[in-house]
Short mmCIF file of C-alpha atoms and ligand atoms in Angstrom, two decimals:
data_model
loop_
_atom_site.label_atom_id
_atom_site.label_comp_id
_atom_site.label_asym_id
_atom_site.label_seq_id
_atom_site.Cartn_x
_atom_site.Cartn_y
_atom_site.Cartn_z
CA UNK A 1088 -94.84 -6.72 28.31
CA UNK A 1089 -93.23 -3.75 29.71
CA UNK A 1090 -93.95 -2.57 33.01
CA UNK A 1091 -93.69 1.39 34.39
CA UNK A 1092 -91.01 2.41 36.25
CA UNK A 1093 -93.13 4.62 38.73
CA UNK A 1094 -91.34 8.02 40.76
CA UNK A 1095 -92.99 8.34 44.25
CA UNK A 1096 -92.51 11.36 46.02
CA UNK A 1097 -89.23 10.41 48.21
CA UNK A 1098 -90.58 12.49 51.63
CA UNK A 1099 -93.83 13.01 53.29
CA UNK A 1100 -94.14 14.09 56.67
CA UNK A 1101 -97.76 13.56 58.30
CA UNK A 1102 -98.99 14.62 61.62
CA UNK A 1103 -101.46 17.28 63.06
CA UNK A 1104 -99.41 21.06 63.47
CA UNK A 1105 -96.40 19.11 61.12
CA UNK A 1106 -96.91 22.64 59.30
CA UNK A 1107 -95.06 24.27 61.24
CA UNK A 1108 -92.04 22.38 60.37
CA UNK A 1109 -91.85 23.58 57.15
CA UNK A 1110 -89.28 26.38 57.46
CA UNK A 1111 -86.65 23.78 59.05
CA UNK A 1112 -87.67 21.50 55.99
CA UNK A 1113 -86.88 23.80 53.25
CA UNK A 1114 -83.98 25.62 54.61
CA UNK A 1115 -81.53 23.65 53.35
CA UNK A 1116 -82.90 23.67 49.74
CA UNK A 1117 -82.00 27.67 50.08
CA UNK A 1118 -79.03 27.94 47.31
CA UNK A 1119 -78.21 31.48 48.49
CA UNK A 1120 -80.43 34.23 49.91
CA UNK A 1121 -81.11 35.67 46.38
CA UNK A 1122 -82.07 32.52 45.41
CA UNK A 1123 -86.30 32.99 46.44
CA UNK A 1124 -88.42 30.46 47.32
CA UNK A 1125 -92.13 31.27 45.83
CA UNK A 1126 -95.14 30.40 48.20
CA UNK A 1127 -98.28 29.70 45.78
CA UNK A 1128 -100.96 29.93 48.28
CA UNK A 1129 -105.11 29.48 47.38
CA UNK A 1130 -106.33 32.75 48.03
CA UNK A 1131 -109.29 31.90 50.62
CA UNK A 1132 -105.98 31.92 53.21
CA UNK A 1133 -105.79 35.95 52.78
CA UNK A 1134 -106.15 37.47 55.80
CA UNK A 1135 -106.07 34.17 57.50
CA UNK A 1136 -103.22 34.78 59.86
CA UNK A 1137 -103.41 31.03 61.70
CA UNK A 1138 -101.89 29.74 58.18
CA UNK A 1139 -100.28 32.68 56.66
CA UNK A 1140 -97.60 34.01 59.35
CA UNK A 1141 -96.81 30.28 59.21
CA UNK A 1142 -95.17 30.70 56.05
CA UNK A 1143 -91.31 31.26 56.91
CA UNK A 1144 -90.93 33.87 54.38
CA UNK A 1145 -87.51 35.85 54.44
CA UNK A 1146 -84.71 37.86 51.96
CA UNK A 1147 -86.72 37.42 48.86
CA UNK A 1148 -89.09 35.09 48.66
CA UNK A 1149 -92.71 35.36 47.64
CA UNK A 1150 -95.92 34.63 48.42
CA UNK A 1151 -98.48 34.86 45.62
CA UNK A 1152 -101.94 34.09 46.81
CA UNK A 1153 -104.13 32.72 43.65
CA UNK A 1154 -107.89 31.91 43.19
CA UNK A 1155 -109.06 28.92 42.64
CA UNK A 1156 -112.21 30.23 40.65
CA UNK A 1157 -110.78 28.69 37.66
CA UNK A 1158 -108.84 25.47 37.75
CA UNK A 1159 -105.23 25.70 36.30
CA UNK A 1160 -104.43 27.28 32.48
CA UNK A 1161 -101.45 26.65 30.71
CA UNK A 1162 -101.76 30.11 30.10
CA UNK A 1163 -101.40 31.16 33.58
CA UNK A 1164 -98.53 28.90 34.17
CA UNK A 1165 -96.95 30.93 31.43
CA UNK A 1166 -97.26 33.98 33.20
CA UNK A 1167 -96.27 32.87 36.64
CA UNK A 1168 -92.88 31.62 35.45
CA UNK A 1169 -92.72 34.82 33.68
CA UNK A 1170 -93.21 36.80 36.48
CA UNK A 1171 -90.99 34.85 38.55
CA UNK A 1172 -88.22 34.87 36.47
CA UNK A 1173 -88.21 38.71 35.92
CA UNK A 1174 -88.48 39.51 39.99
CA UNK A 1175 -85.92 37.04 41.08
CA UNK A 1176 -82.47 38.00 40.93
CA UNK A 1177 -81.11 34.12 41.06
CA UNK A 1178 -82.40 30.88 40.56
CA UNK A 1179 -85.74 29.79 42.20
CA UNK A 1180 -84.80 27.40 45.59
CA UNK A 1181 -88.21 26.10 45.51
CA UNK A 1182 -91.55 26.18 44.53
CA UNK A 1183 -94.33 25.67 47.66
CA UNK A 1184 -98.14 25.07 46.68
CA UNK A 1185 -100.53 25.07 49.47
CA UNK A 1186 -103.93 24.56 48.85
CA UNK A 1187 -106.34 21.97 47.24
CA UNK A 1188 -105.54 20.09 43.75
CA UNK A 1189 -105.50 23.51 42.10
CA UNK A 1190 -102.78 24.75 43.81
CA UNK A 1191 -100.64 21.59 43.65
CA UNK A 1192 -101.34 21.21 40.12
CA UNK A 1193 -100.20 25.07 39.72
CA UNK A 1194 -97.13 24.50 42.35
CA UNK A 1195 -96.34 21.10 40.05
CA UNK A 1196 -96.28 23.24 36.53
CA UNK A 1197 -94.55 26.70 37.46
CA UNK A 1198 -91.35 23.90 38.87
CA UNK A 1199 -91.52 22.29 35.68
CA UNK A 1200 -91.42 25.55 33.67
CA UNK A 1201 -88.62 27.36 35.46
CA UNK A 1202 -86.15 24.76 33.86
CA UNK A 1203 -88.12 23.83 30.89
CA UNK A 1204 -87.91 26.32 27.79
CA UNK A 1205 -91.34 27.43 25.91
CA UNK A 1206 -94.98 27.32 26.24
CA UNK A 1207 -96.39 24.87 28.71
CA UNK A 1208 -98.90 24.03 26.63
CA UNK A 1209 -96.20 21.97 24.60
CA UNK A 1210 -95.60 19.69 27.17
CA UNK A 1211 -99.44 18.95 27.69
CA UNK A 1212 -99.13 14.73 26.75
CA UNK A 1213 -96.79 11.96 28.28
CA UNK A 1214 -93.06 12.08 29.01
CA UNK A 1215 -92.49 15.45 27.04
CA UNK A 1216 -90.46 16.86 29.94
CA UNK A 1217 -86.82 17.21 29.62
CA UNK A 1218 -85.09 18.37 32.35
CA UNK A 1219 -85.85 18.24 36.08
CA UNK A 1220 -88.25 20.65 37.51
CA UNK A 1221 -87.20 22.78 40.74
CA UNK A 1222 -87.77 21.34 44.28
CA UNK A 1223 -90.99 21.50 44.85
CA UNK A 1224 -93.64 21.09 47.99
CA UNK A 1225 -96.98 20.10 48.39
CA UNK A 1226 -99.03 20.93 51.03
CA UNK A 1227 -102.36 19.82 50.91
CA UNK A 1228 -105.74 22.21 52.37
CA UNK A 1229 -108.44 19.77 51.30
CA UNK A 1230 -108.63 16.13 50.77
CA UNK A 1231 -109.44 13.68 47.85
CA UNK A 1232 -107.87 14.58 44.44
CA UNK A 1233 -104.63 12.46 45.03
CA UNK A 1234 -102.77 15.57 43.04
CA UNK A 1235 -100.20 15.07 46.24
CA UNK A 1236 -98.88 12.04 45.33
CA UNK A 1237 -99.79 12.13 41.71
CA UNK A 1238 -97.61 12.11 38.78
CA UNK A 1239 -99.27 14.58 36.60
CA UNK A 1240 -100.52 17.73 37.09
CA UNK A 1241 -103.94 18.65 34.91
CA UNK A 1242 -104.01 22.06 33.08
CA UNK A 1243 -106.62 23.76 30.27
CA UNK A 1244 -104.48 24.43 28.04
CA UNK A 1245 -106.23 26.30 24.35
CA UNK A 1246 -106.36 22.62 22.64
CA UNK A 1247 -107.51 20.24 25.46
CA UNK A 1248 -107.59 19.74 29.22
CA UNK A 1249 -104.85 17.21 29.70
CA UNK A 1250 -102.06 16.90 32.31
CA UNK A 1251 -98.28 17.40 32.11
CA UNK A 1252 -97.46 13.41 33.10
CA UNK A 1253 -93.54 13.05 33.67
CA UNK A 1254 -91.19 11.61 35.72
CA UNK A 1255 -90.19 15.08 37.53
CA UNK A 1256 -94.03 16.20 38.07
CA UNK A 1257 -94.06 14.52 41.59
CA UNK A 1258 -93.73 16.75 44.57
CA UNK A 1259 -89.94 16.38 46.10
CA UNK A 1260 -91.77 16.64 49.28
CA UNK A 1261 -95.35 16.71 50.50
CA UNK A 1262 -96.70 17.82 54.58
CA UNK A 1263 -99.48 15.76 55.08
CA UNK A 1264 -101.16 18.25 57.88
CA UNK A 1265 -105.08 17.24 58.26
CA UNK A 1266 -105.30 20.25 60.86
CA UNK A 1267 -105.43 22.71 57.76
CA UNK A 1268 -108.74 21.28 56.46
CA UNK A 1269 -110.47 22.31 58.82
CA UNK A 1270 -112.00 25.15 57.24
CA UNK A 1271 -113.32 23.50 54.39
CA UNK A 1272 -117.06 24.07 53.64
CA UNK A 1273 -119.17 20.71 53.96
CA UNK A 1274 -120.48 20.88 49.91
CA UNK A 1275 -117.12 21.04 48.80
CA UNK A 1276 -115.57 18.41 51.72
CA UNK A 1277 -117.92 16.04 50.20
CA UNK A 1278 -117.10 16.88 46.51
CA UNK A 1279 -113.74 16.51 46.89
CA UNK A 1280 -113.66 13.71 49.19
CA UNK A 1281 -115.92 12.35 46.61
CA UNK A 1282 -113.24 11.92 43.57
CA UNK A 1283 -111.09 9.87 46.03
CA UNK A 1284 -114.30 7.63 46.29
CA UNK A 1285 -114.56 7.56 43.08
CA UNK A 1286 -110.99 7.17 42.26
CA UNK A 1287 -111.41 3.74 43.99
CA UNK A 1288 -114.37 2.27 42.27
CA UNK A 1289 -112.94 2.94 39.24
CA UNK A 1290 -110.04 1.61 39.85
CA UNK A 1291 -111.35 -1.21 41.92
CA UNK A 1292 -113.96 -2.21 39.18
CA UNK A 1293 -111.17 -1.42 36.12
CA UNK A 1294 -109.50 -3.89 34.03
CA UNK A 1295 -106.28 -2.73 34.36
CA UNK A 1296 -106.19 -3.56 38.11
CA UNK A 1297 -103.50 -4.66 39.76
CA UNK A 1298 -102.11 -6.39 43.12
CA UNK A 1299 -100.51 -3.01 43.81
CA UNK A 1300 -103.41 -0.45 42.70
CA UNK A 1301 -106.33 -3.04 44.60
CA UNK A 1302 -103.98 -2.46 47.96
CA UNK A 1303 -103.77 0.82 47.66
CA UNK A 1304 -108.03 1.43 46.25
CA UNK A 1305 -109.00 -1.07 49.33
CA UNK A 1306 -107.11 0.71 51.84
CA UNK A 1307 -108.90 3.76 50.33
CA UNK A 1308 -112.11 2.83 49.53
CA UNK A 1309 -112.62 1.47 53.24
CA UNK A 1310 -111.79 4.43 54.94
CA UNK A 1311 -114.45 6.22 52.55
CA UNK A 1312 -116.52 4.04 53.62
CA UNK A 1313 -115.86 4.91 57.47
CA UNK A 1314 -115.93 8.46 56.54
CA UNK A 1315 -118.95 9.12 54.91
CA UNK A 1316 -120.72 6.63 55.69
CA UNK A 1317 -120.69 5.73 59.82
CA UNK A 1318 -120.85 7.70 62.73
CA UNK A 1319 -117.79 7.22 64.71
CA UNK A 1320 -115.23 9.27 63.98
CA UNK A 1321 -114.30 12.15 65.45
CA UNK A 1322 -113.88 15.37 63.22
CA UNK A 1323 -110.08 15.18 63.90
CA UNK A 1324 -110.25 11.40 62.99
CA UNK A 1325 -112.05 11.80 59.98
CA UNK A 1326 -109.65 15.02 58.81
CA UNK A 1327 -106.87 12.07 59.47
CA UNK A 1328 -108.19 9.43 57.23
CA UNK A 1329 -109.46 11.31 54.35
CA UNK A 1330 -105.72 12.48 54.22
CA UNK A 1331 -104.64 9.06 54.38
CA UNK A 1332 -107.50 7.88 51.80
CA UNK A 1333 -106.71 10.77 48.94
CA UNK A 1334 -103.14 9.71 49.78
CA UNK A 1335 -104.02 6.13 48.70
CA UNK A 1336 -106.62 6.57 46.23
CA UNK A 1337 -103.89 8.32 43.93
CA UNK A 1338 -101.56 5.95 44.49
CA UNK A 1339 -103.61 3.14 43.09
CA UNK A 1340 -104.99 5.34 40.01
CA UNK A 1341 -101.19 5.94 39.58
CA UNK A 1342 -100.71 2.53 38.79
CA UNK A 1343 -103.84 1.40 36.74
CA UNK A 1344 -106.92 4.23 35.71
CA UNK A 1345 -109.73 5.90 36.20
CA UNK A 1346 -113.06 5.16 34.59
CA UNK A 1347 -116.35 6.09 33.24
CA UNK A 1348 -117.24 8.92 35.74
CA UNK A 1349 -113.54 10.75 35.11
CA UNK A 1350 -113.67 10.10 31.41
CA UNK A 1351 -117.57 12.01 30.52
CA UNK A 1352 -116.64 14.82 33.57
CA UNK A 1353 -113.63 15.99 31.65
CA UNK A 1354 -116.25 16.68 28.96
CA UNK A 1355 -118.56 18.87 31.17
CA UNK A 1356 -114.91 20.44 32.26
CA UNK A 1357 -114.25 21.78 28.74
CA UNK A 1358 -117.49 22.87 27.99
CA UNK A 1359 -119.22 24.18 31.11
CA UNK A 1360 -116.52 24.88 33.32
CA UNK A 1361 -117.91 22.35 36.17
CA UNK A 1362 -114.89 21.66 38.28
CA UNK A 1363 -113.56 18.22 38.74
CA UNK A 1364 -115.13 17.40 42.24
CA UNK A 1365 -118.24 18.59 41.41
CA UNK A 1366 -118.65 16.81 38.14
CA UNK A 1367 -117.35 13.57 39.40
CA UNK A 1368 -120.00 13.71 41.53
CA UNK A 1369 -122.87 15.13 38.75
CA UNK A 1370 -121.63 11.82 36.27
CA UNK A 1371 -121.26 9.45 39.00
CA UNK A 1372 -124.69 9.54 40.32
CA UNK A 1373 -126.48 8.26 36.54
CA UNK A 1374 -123.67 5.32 36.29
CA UNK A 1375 -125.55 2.70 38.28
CA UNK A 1376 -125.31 0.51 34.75
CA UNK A 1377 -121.23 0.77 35.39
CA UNK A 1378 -120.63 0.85 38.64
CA UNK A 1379 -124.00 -0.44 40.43
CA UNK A 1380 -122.42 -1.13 44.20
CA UNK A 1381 -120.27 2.14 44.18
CA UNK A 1382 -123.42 3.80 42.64
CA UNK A 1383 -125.24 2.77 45.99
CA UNK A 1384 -122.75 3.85 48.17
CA UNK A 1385 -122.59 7.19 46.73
CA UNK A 1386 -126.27 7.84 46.91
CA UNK A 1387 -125.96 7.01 50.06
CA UNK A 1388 -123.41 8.89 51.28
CA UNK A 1389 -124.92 12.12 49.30
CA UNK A 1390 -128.35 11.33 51.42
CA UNK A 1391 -126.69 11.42 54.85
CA UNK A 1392 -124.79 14.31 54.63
CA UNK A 1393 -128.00 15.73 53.14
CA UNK A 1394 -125.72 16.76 49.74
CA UNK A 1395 -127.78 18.37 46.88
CA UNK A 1396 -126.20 17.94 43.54
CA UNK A 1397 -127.05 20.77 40.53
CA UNK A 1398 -129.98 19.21 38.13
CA UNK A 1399 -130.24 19.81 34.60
CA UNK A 1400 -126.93 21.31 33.41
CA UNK A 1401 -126.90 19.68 30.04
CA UNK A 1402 -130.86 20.36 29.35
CA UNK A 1403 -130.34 23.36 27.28
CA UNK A 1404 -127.26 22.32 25.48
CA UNK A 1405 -128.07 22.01 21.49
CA UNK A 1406 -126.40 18.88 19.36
CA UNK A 1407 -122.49 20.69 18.49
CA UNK A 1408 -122.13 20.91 22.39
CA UNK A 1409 -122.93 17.94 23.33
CA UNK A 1410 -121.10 16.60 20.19
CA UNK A 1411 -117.71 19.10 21.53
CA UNK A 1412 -118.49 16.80 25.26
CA UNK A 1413 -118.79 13.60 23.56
CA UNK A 1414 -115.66 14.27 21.66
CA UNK A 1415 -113.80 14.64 24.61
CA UNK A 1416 -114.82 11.71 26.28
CA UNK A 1417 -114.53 9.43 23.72
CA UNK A 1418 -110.69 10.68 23.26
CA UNK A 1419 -109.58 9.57 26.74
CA UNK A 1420 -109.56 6.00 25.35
CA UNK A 1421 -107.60 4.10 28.15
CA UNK A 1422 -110.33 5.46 30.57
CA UNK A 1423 -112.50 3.50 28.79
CA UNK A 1424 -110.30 0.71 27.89
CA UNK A 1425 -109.93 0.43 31.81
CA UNK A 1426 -113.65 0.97 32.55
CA UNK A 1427 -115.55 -1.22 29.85
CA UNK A 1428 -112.48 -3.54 28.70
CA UNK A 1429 -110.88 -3.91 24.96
CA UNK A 1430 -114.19 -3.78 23.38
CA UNK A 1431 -115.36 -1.02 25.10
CA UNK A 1432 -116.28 0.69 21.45
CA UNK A 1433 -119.44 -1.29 21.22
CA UNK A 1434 -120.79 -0.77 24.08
CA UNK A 1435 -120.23 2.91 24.40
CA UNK A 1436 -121.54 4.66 21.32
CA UNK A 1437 -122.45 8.24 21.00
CA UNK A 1438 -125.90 7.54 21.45
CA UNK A 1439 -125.13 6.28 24.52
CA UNK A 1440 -123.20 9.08 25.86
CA UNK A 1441 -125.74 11.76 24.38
CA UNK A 1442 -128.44 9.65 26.37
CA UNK A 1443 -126.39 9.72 29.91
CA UNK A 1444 -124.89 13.46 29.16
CA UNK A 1445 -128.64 14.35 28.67
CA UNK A 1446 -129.73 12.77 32.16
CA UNK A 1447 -127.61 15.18 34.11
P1 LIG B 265 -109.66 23.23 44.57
O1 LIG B 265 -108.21 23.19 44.75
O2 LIG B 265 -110.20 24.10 43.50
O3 LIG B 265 -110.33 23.60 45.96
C1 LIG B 265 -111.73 23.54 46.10
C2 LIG B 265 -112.26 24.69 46.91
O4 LIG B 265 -111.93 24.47 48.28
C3 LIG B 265 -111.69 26.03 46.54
O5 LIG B 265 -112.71 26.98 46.58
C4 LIG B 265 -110.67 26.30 47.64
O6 LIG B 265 -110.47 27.67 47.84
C5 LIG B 265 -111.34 25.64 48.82
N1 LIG B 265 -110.43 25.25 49.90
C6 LIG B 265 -109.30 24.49 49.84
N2 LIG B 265 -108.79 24.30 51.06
C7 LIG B 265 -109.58 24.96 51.92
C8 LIG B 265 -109.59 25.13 53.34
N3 LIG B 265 -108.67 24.54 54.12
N4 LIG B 265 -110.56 25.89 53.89
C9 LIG B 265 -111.53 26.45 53.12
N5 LIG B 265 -111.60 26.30 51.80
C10 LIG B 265 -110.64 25.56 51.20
O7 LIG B 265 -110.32 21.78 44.30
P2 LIG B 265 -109.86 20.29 44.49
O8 LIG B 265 -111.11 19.51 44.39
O9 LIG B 265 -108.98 20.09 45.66
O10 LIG B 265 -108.98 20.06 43.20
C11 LIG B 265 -109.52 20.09 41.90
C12 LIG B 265 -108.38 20.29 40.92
O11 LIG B 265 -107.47 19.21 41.07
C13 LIG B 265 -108.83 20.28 39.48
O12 LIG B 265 -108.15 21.30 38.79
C14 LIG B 265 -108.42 18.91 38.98
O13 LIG B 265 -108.12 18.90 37.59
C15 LIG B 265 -107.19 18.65 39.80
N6 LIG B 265 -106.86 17.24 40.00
C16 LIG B 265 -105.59 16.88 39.83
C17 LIG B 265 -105.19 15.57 40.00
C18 LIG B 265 -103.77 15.19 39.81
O14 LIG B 265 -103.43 14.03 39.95
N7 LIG B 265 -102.89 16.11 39.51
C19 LIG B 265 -106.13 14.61 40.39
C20 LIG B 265 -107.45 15.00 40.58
C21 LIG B 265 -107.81 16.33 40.39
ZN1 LIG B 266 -110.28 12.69 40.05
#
């Protein structure tokens, strides 16, 4: 038995307004003032001054807002690094992603790239990174994904979606600031919030788990439960904990896996284009069979803050596209080798996943 040697990211600062520390955090990353450091910011914060004259820009380094209408592309990683490279006169200093997980998965590629030669696609898999990435920050706008403490970073690439998992894809440092969710619309609060849910159950009710991952999904999954499901919190206590809870939930993923809901949402992913949060939540509600007491919980939780989840998106779909969603699924074997157990191939049959695809 061998065990893994997990990289944690070495500094976190949390506190309300801890934001506005960041320009005495990352001056002495600075190699020289040619040497830029490059702001990727989600682009709902244009014209948003409370964040954006926040950012200590100076000499010259960039900010480069980005949408988040698509989650990440290798593709667009490509170009970033491109464009970085060609409108820098030095080095990068550092690489500073603010926003939800598509901006820290973004932030978490482009510092990989800048000291990695070739496509990014290539390095789609496990452990294909060679050198070390560029300092790099996370700074976290929304809550759930657990992309801030995560060691991967998930990108479409023209193949498969599949994340860039190496030692040097966790942040060097992440602000934990729950004051800058506050703008975040109630659907996609829940959504969000959501995958950290469901980040617990399936790594509560997994196989693989663990001493470590159950302290970390327990911590978690109880302050879901406080969240979404009782009455009181404040707003500012609530922004608190679901940092704290997305903070957790990836660390315990990190050290087992996720499940049934994560593996048949990365199929709606490829083919429809339903974003993670979303489609956790679309596949989670029709896996009572799986996960009957999380199940509950959810349904729950989606009644009381009077949540309405999209009906119907795989009605229309003929037999290749559900076969091109099945395919997917299937492929993320130790999802399902953590969900169902070592057998899990005779219990989940395409049949099966036609039949549960076809409820949603
Ligand atoms: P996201 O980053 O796309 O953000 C969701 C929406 O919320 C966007 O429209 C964004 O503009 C908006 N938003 C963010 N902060 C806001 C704020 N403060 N005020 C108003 N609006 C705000 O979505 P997400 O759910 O955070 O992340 C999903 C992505 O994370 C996917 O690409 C998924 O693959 C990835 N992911 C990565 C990991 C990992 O470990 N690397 C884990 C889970 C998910
Ligand atoms: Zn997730």
């Amino acid at each position: 038995m061998s065990y893994k040697n997990f990289p944690m990211v070495p500094r976190v600062i949390f506190g309300r307004g801890s934001f506005n520390q960041l320009s005495e955090i990352i001056y002495p990353k600075r190699f020289n003032i040619h040497a830029p450091f490059i702001f990727l910011v989600d682009d709902v914060f244009k014209g948003n001054a409370w964040l954006t004259s926040r950012i200590p820009l100076s000499y010259d380094d960039r900010l480069i807002f980005i949408s988040t209408n698509e989650e990440p592309k290798t593709s667009q990683v490509d170009a970033l690094v491109e464009d970085i490279i060609l409108t820098s006169k030095q080095k990068t200093s550092g690489v500073i992603g603010i926003g939800g997980g598509t901006l820290l998965d973004l932030a978490k590629a482009v510092a990989i790239m800048l000291t990695n030669e070739g496509e990014t696609k290539d390095y789609q898999g496990w452990d294909l990174v060679k050198n070390p990435a560029i300092y790099h920050v996370g700074i976290p706008t929304i809550s759930g994904t657990g992309a801030e403490v995560s060691r991967t970073t998930v990108l479409t690439g023209p193949d498969m979606k599949l994340g860039i998992n190496s030692d040097f894809t966790p942040f060097d440092q992440v602000i934990l600031d729950p004051e800058l969710t506050q703008g975040v619309p109630t659907n996609q609060w829940f959504y969000t919030g959501m995958d950290c849910f469901i980040h617990c159950v399936e790594s509560l009710k997994g196989s693989y788990l663990n001493a470590f991952s159950k302290s970390y999904g327990d911590m978690a999954f109880e302050l879901c439960k406080e969240i979404f499901l009782e009455d009181h919190l404040t707003e500012h206590e609530a922004q608190d904990k679901l940092m704290m809870a997305s903070w957790h939930g990836g660390m315990s993923i990190a050290y087992s896996q996720v499940g049934v809901a994560h593996a048949m949402s990365y199929g709606l992913s490829y083919l429809l284009g339903t974003k993670h949060g979303i489609g956790n939540c679309i596949v989670f509600d029709h896996l009572e069979e799986f996960y009957p007491e999380g199940v509950k919980l959810f349904k729950a939780m989606k009644k009381k803050h009077h949540i309405e989840l999209p009906k119907g998106i795989c009605a229309n779909l003929d037999d290749s596209e559900l076969d091109i969603m099945i395919n997917i699924s299937l492929s993320l074997e130790p999802l399902w080798e953590n969900a169902i157990g070592k057998n899990w191939k005779k219990r989940i049959t395409r049949e099966k996943l036609k039949s549960l695809y076809q409820k949603m």
